[in-house]
Tab-separated table of C-alpha atoms and ligand atoms in Angstrom:
chain	number	residue	atom	x	y	z
A	1	MET	CA	0.196	0.080	0.005
A	2	VAL	CA	1.105	3.800	-0.696
A	3	PHE	CA	0.324	7.089	0.301
A	4	ILE	CA	1.059	10.170	-1.590
A	5	LEU	CA	1.272	12.367	0.709
A	6	ASN	CA	0.470	16.397	0.662
A	7	PRO	CA	2.669	18.965	-0.628
A	8	ASP	CA	4.472	20.149	1.979
A	9	VAL	CA	3.804	18.380	4.547
A	10	LYS	CA	5.821	19.611	7.894
A	11	GLN	CA	9.429	16.678	7.682
A	12	GLU	CA	7.352	15.814	11.955
A	13	LYS	CA	4.520	15.106	10.699
A	14	ILE	CA	5.384	12.408	8.068
A	15	ASP	CA	8.061	11.348	10.887
A	16	GLU	CA	5.089	10.861	12.834
A	17	PHE	CA	3.072	9.044	9.802
A	18	ILE	CA	6.064	6.400	10.013
A	19	CYS	CA	6.081	5.483	13.580
A	20	GLY	CA	2.648	5.395	14.180
A	21	TRP	CA	2.322	2.361	10.920
A	22	GLU	CA	5.718	1.103	12.641
A	23	ALA	CA	4.346	0.589	16.126
A	24	LYS	CA	1.935	-1.060	14.432
A	25	GLY	CA	4.162	-3.917	13.134
A	26	PHE	CA	5.027	-2.542	9.754
A	27	SER	CA	7.907	-1.844	8.249
A	28	THR	CA	7.912	1.633	5.610
A	29	ILE	CA	10.011	2.316	2.833
A	30	LEU	CA	9.944	7.310	2.314
A	31	SER	CA	10.030	7.999	-1.400
A	32	VAL	CA	10.889	11.249	-1.666
A	33	GLY	CA	10.788	12.154	-5.794
A	34	THR	CA	9.756	16.114	-7.032
A	35	GLU	CA	6.310	15.363	-8.061
A	36	HIS	CA	4.804	13.929	-4.397
A	37	THR	CA	6.327	12.616	-1.378
A	38	ALA	CA	5.039	9.039	-0.659
A	39	VAL	CA	4.905	6.580	2.359
A	40	CYS	CA	4.670	2.863	1.379
A	41	LEU	CA	3.460	0.569	3.623
A	42	ILE	CA	5.087	-2.983	3.742
A	43	GLY	CA	3.410	-5.729	5.192
A	44	ASN	CA	-0.195	-7.342	5.717
A	45	THR	CA	-2.132	-4.668	3.736
A	46	ALA	CA	-4.968	-6.092	4.094
A	47	GLN	CA	-6.869	-5.406	7.128
A	48	VAL	CA	-5.937	-1.780	6.588
A	49	ASP	CA	-8.636	0.252	5.531
A	50	LEU	CA	-7.453	2.704	2.338
A	51	GLU	CA	-10.862	5.035	2.765
A	52	HIS	CA	-10.470	5.975	6.158
A	53	ILE	CA	-6.868	7.215	6.700
A	54	VAL	CA	-6.981	9.026	3.700
A	55	HIS	CA	-10.009	10.184	5.329
A	56	THR	CA	-8.611	10.995	8.593
A	57	THR	CA	-5.415	11.670	8.532
A	58	ASP	CA	-5.408	15.720	7.535
A	59	ILE	CA	-1.164	14.369	5.734
A	60	VAL	CA	-2.637	12.028	2.691
A	61	ALA	CA	-4.030	13.278	0.053
A	62	TYR	CA	-4.745	9.838	-1.662
A	63	GLY	CA	-4.146	6.464	-1.189
A	64	LYS	CA	-3.561	2.424	-3.690
A	65	ARG	CA	-2.876	-0.579	-2.903
A	66	ILE	CA	-0.007	-1.916	-4.428
A	67	THR	CA	-0.970	-5.789	-5.299
A	68	GLU	CA	2.690	-6.296	-6.865
A	69	GLN	CA	5.460	-7.854	-4.935
A	70	TYR	CA	7.732	-5.119	-5.303
A	71	LYS	CA	6.618	-2.011	-4.130
A	72	ALA	CA	9.892	0.293	-3.667
A	73	VAL	CA	11.000	0.521	-7.035
A	74	ASN	CA	6.514	0.692	-8.775
A	75	ARG	CA	5.196	2.790	-10.423
A	76	THR	CA	2.826	3.776	-8.801
A	77	VAL	CA	5.263	5.097	-5.943
A	78	ARG	CA	6.740	7.478	-8.024
A	79	GLU	CA	6.792	8.990	-11.661
A	80	SER	CA	10.495	8.515	-12.461
A	81	THR	CA	13.621	8.318	-10.718
A	82	VAL	CA	17.125	9.979	-12.888
A	83	VAL	CA	20.086	8.681	-11.427
A	84	GLU	CA	23.015	11.151	-11.784
A	85	ALA	CA	26.345	9.370	-11.725
A	86	GLY	CA	29.910	11.581	-11.551
A	87	GLY	CA	28.318	14.169	-13.924
A	88	ALA	CA	26.610	11.395	-16.107
A	89	VAL	CA	22.597	11.310	-15.935
A	90	PHE	CA	20.156	8.143	-16.908
A	91	GLY	CA	16.720	8.921	-16.950
A	92	GLY	CA	13.624	11.828	-17.567
A	93	GLY	CA	14.280	11.852	-21.222
A	94	ARG	CA	17.990	11.492	-22.105
A	95	PHE	CA	20.251	8.684	-24.331
A	96	THR	CA	23.121	7.937	-21.694
A	97	VAL	CA	25.739	5.544	-24.026
A	98	ILE	CA	27.865	3.954	-21.920
A	99	ALA	CA	31.273	2.515	-23.491
A	100	GLY	CA	34.603	0.972	-22.761
A	101	PRO	CA	35.577	-2.509	-23.406
A	102	CYS	CA	35.261	-5.630	-21.271
A	103	SER	CA	37.779	-5.592	-19.275
A	104	VAL	CA	40.653	-3.374	-18.286
A	105	GLU	CA	43.227	-5.078	-20.127
A	106	GLY	CA	46.395	-2.699	-19.158
A	107	ARG	CA	46.960	1.761	-19.046
A	108	GLU	CA	47.394	1.921	-23.230
A	109	GLN	CA	44.760	0.477	-23.712
A	110	ILE	CA	41.430	2.208	-20.933
A	111	LEU	CA	43.330	5.633	-21.639
A	112	GLU	CA	42.905	5.094	-25.863
A	113	VAL	CA	39.772	3.955	-25.638
A	114	ALA	CA	38.796	6.360	-22.856
A	115	ARG	CA	40.080	8.710	-24.833
A	116	GLY	CA	38.304	8.363	-28.476
A	117	VAL	CA	34.860	7.086	-26.589
A	118	LYS	CA	34.923	10.441	-24.833
A	119	GLY	CA	36.183	12.829	-28.034
A	120	SER	CA	32.564	10.439	-29.984
A	121	GLY	CA	30.431	11.955	-27.020
A	122	ALA	CA	30.036	8.340	-24.164
A	123	SER	CA	29.498	10.171	-20.843
A	124	ALA	CA	30.350	6.865	-18.895
A	125	LEU	CA	32.935	4.234	-18.744
A	126	ARG	CA	33.667	0.889	-18.309
A	127	GLY	CA	35.785	-2.229	-17.335
A	128	GLY	CA	35.653	-5.090	-15.917
A	129	ALA	CA	38.211	-4.810	-13.929
A	130	PHE	CA	36.957	-8.094	-11.661
A	131	LYS	CA	35.037	-10.078	-14.437
A	132	PRO	CA	33.405	-13.415	-14.059
A	133	ARG	CA	34.122	-15.801	-16.694
A	134	THR	CA	32.995	-19.442	-16.739
A	135	ALA	CA	36.977	-20.905	-17.207
A	136	PRO	CA	38.535	-20.301	-14.234
A	137	TYR	CA	42.064	-20.535	-16.898
A	138	ALA	CA	40.566	-17.698	-18.858
A	139	PHE	CA	41.844	-14.329	-18.066
A	140	GLN	CA	39.354	-12.846	-14.718
A	141	GLY	CA	40.279	-9.667	-15.197
A	142	MET	CA	43.129	-7.293	-13.599
A	143	GLN	CA	41.438	-7.345	-10.081
A	144	ALA	CA	42.302	-4.019	-7.519
A	145	GLU	CA	44.878	-2.524	-10.201
A	146	GLY	CA	42.043	-2.587	-12.558
A	147	LEU	CA	40.096	-0.148	-10.794
A	148	SER	CA	43.310	1.945	-10.260
A	149	MET	CA	43.966	2.321	-13.929
A	150	LEU	CA	39.907	3.248	-14.441
A	151	ARG	CA	40.367	5.503	-12.253
A	152	LEU	CA	43.604	6.643	-13.932
A	153	ALA	CA	41.057	7.580	-17.259
A	154	ARG	CA	38.397	9.495	-15.771
A	155	ALA	CA	41.136	11.963	-13.969
A	156	GLU	CA	42.115	12.097	-18.115
A	157	THR	CA	38.558	12.675	-19.529
A	158	GLY	CA	36.606	13.728	-16.621
A	159	LEU	CA	34.590	10.315	-17.392
A	160	PRO	CA	32.829	8.812	-14.226
A	161	ILE	CA	33.488	5.476	-14.223
A	162	VAL	CA	31.216	1.755	-14.011
A	163	SER	CA	32.886	-1.457	-13.219
A	164	GLU	CA	31.290	-5.197	-11.465
A	165	ILE	CA	31.488	-5.167	-8.907
A	166	MET	CA	31.144	-9.317	-7.480
A	167	ASN	CA	30.755	-9.573	-3.935
A	168	GLN	CA	30.520	-7.842	-1.147
A	169	THR	CA	33.706	-8.399	0.056
A	170	GLN	CA	34.388	-6.186	-2.977
A	171	ILE	CA	33.002	-3.134	-1.104
A	172	GLU	CA	35.626	-1.344	0.389
A	173	LEU	CA	37.717	-1.256	-3.493
A	174	PHE	CA	34.583	0.415	-4.877
A	175	GLU	CA	34.182	3.060	-2.786
A	176	ASP	CA	35.122	5.802	-5.526
A	177	VAL	CA	33.980	3.995	-8.094
A	178	ASP	CA	31.487	5.675	-10.133
A	179	ILE	CA	28.674	3.364	-11.175
A	180	VAL	CA	28.695	-0.111	-9.109
A	181	GLN	CA	28.088	-2.749	-11.898
A	182	VAL	CA	26.108	-6.370	-10.645
A	183	GLY	CA	26.764	-8.539	-13.420
A	184	ALA	CA	24.299	-11.333	-14.715
A	185	ARG	CA	25.489	-13.756	-12.922
A	186	ASN	CA	25.120	-12.115	-9.218
A	187	MET	CA	21.755	-11.023	-10.339
A	188	GLN	CA	19.728	-12.839	-6.964
A	189	ASN	CA	23.189	-12.889	-4.937
A	190	PHE	CA	21.146	-11.654	-2.375
A	191	ASP	CA	23.795	-11.016	0.138
A	192	LEU	CA	25.409	-8.902	-2.376
A	193	LEU	CA	22.361	-6.712	-3.252
A	194	LYS	CA	21.855	-5.575	1.003
A	195	ALA	CA	25.899	-5.042	0.348
A	196	VAL	CA	24.670	-2.198	-2.541
A	197	GLY	CA	21.971	-1.263	-0.887
A	198	ALA	CA	23.480	-0.313	1.900
A	199	LEU	CA	26.243	2.041	-0.753
A	200	LYS	CA	25.266	6.000	-1.555
A	201	LYS	CA	26.554	5.430	-4.921
A	202	PRO	CA	23.986	4.106	-8.312
A	203	VAL	CA	23.372	0.809	-9.084
A	204	LEU	CA	23.499	-0.651	-12.827
A	205	LEU	CA	21.534	-3.822	-11.917
A	206	LYS	CA	21.575	-6.187	-15.362
A	207	ARG	CA	19.325	-8.184	-15.617
A	208	GLY	CA	20.257	-12.845	-15.415
A	209	LEU	CA	21.128	-14.923	-17.667
A	210	ALA	CA	17.955	-16.453	-16.900
A	211	SER	CA	15.821	-14.531	-15.029
A	212	THR	CA	11.832	-13.088	-15.640
A	213	ILE	CA	11.355	-9.224	-15.910
A	214	GLU	CA	9.428	-9.967	-12.255
A	215	GLU	CA	12.701	-10.888	-10.826
A	216	LEU	CA	14.993	-8.265	-11.840
A	217	LEU	CA	12.557	-5.677	-10.112
A	218	MET	CA	12.717	-7.977	-7.454
A	219	SER	CA	16.556	-7.473	-7.473
A	220	ALA	CA	16.074	-3.798	-7.874
A	221	GLU	CA	13.376	-3.426	-5.090
A	222	TYR	CA	16.773	-5.160	-2.297
A	223	ILE	CA	18.837	-3.052	-3.340
A	224	VAL	CA	15.923	0.409	-2.794
A	225	SER	CA	14.625	-1.258	0.381
A	226	ALA	CA	17.191	-1.337	1.549
A	227	GLY	CA	18.346	2.315	0.978
A	228	ASN	CA	19.248	2.209	-1.828
A	229	GLY	CA	17.445	4.472	-4.872
A	230	GLN	CA	20.498	4.772	-7.521
A	231	VAL	CA	19.166	2.040	-9.931
A	232	ILE	CA	19.734	1.688	-12.977
A	233	LEU	CA	18.302	-1.546	-13.867
A	234	CYS	CA	19.729	-2.988	-17.408
A	235	GLU	CA	18.661	-5.607	-20.004
A	236	ARG	CA	21.412	-8.147	-21.681
A	237	GLY	CA	19.040	-10.174	-22.992
A	238	ILE	CA	18.592	-13.851	-22.000
A	239	ARG	CA	18.568	-17.443	-23.063
A	240	THR	CA	16.496	-18.482	-25.377
A	241	PHE	CA	16.876	-21.553	-27.600
A	242	GLU	CA	18.380	-19.268	-30.334
A	243	THR	CA	21.808	-20.975	-31.027
A	244	MET	CA	23.262	-17.588	-33.544
A	245	THR	CA	23.394	-15.277	-30.936
A	246	ARG	CA	24.409	-15.614	-27.821
A	247	ASN	CA	21.541	-14.140	-26.135
A	248	THR	CA	18.204	-12.912	-26.826
A	249	LEU	CA	18.197	-9.289	-26.918
A	250	ASP	CA	14.263	-8.942	-24.756
A	251	LEU	CA	13.053	-5.425	-26.285
A	252	SER	CA	9.524	-6.401	-24.992
A	253	ALA	CA	12.131	-6.361	-21.138
A	254	VAL	CA	12.945	-3.267	-21.531
A	255	VAL	CA	9.160	-1.494	-22.154
A	256	LEU	CA	7.874	-2.953	-19.369
A	257	LEU	CA	10.393	-2.113	-16.485
A	258	LYS	CA	10.082	1.270	-17.930
A	259	GLN	CA	6.315	0.142	-17.250
A	260	LYS	CA	6.351	-0.488	-14.302
A	261	SER	CA	8.904	1.197	-12.805
A	262	HIS	CA	10.136	4.329	-12.167
A	263	LEU	CA	14.074	2.625	-12.752
A	264	PRO	CA	15.770	3.600	-15.245
A	265	VAL	CA	16.398	0.687	-18.202
A	266	ILE	CA	19.650	1.133	-20.132
A	267	ALA	CA	20.519	-2.719	-22.173
A	268	ASP	CA	22.825	-3.922	-23.833
A	269	PRO	CA	23.805	-4.297	-26.961
A	270	SER	CA	26.792	-6.293	-26.565
A	271	HIS	CA	26.320	-9.267	-24.401
A	272	ALA	CA	23.063	-9.298	-26.034
A	273	ALA	CA	23.979	-10.339	-30.084
A	274	GLY	CA	27.249	-11.371	-29.447
A	275	ILE	CA	28.522	-10.101	-32.794
A	276	ARG	CA	29.793	-6.946	-33.951
A	277	SER	CA	27.748	-6.554	-36.663
A	278	LEU	CA	24.156	-6.300	-34.940
A	279	VAL	CA	25.416	-4.297	-31.602
A	280	ALA	CA	25.179	-0.906	-33.606
A	281	PRO	CA	21.141	-2.065	-35.058
A	282	LEU	CA	20.801	-3.914	-32.081
A	283	ALA	CA	21.654	-0.211	-30.264
A	284	LYS	CA	19.060	2.119	-32.764
A	285	ALA	CA	16.029	-0.138	-32.085
A	286	ILE	CA	17.126	0.815	-28.100
A	287	LEU	CA	17.035	4.498	-28.336
A	288	ALA	CA	13.814	4.017	-31.002
A	289	ILE	CA	11.734	1.371	-28.067
A	290	GLY	CA	12.355	4.406	-25.858
A	291	ALA	CA	14.940	2.863	-23.284
A	292	ASP	CA	16.777	5.689	-21.461
A	293	GLY	CA	20.692	4.859	-22.779
A	294	LEU	CA	23.082	1.725	-23.279
A	295	MET	CA	25.670	0.529	-22.694
A	296	VAL	CA	28.145	-1.093	-25.486
A	297	GLU	CA	31.653	-2.676	-25.356
A	298	VAL	CA	33.924	-1.115	-27.189
A	299	HIS	CA	38.288	-2.610	-27.203
A	300	ASN	CA	41.014	-0.371	-29.559
A	301	ASP	CA	41.547	-3.611	-30.951
A	302	PRO	CA	39.066	-6.220	-30.754
A	303	ALA	CA	41.467	-8.461	-32.159
A	304	LYS	CA	42.665	-8.814	-29.507
A	305	ALA	CA	40.651	-7.874	-26.574
A	306	LEU	CA	41.925	-10.517	-23.819
A	307	CYS	CA	37.737	-10.590	-23.290
A	308	ASP	CA	34.170	-10.603	-25.740
A	309	GLY	CA	36.885	-9.600	-29.181
A	310	ALA	CA	34.124	-10.749	-31.702
A	311	GLN	CA	30.998	-8.160	-29.797
A	312	SER	CA	33.336	-5.458	-28.566
A	313	LEU	CA	33.220	-2.508	-31.987
A	314	ASP	CA	36.092	-1.181	-32.621
A	315	LEU	CA	37.052	3.393	-31.975
A	316	GLN	CA	35.967	3.875	-35.031
A	317	GLN	CA	32.736	2.418	-35.513
A	318	PHE	CA	31.473	3.460	-32.196
A	319	ALA	CA	31.898	6.612	-33.372
A	320	GLY	CA	29.701	6.011	-36.517
A	321	LEU	CA	26.927	4.576	-33.524
A	322	MET	CA	27.713	8.199	-32.000
A	323	VAL	CA	26.889	10.186	-35.208
A	324	ASP	CA	23.402	8.009	-36.039
A	325	LEU	CA	22.107	7.344	-32.406
A	326	ARG	CA	21.960	11.344	-32.172
A	327	ALA	CA	21.118	11.922	-35.078
A	328	ARG	CA	18.407	9.749	-34.733
A	329	ALA	CA	17.671	10.960	-30.457
A	330	GLY	CA	16.866	13.538	-32.112
A	331	ILE	CA	13.950	12.897	-33.829
A	332	GLU	CA	13.016	10.820	-30.941
A	333	GLY	CA	13.011	14.049	-28.493
A	334	LYS	CA	15.729	12.432	-26.676
A	335	LEU	CA	18.764	14.243	-25.547
A	336	MET	CA	21.605	12.985	-25.800
A	337	CYS	CA	23.850	13.253	-23.561
B	401	PEP	C1	29.822	-7.195	-18.084
B	401	PEP	O1	28.826	-5.790	-18.788
B	401	PEP	O2	31.266	-7.348	-18.608
B	401	PEP	C2	29.442	-8.859	-18.355
B	401	PEP	C3	29.880	-9.559	-17.326
B	401	PEP	O3	28.008	-8.735	-18.723
B	401	PEP	P1	27.090	-9.326	-17.673
B	401	PEP	O4	27.404	-9.861	-16.776
B	401	PEP	O5	25.429	-9.067	-18.685
B	401	PEP	O6	27.675	-10.925	-18.437
B	402	MN	MN1	32.426	-8.631	-21.886
C-alpha cells in the first residue's frame, strides 16, 4: 500500500506518520520524488482501511494498494527516477551511453579507449576489473590494479567509471567507482544486493541470463528497500533456444520495465548479441523503444581483446554509431548526453 502525501507536509508530520505504522508492525519506505512524497507500507495491509486513512489523516492526499510484490521500485510510488553519477545522468528523457572495453587490460588500452569514447560523446566509461568468466582458466581481470587504471582514465577524461563488483567483500575497493555494476550472474546474489543497497552511490543492475522481468524488479527492490534508490536497470539479453546469437535481446522487457517501474532502464546490445555486426542495429532499436540509454563494449583493438572481442566495436565503429544515434535521438525527442 502506498500513501501519496500532500505537498509541503512538514518532516515531523511525516516522521510521526511513519512511526505510527512502524509501531503497528509494518515496515515503511519513504520515497521523496520530484512530483510527490510517498510512504510505502510493507506488511499485511489486508485489514488496513485505505479510505478511512485518507479521510482521517490530514497529510495524506490519496492512497493506492500495490498488488505487485515489488513496492519501492513500483511506478505507482513515483513517476520517474533520475540517477546522476559523476556528471552522467540517466532518465528524465535523456539517452545516455556507457562505453568501454569488456575488461581493463592495461594502462594504454584503457586510456586510448577512454579518450576515443569521450571524443565520440560517451557519458561514462565501462571496464571490468573483476571478470566473472565461465572458465577458471580464462583471464579473470586486472582486479584492484584495473580499478586504479580506470581512475586514471577518469582523471584524464573526466568520464565517470562503471565497473562490476563480484562479491560484498570488494565493497571498499569500489568506494570511488562512480557506478557499481552488479552483473547478470550475480543478479540474485541477495547478500551482494543488500550490500550495494547500503551504498550511497548508483548501482547498475543487469538482468540475469535466465531471470524473469519480475525477478529483476525484485532484485532491484532488495537494493532500493535497503536504502539505495539510485538503481539503473539493464536488459542484456536472455538465454533462449537460439544458438546463432550469444543471447536474445528482450526488447519488450525494456518497455515493460519502464511501464512497471520508475527506475531508469538501459540495455546492453553487446552481451545480448555476441556479434559485432548486430550491435549498432540493436543499439538503434534500443533508442527507438524508449530506453534511457545503452551500455556498449568498445575496444581499441578488438581482434586482440582478452575478453569479448567478437562483440566489441572498434573506436571508429563506435564513433559512427554515436553520430547515427545522435541524429535519431533528435527525432525521438531524446536529449543525448
Ligand atoms: C559485462 O558487462 O562485462 C558483463 C559481464 O555482463 P553480464 O553480466 O551482462 O554478462
Ligand atoms: Mn563483456
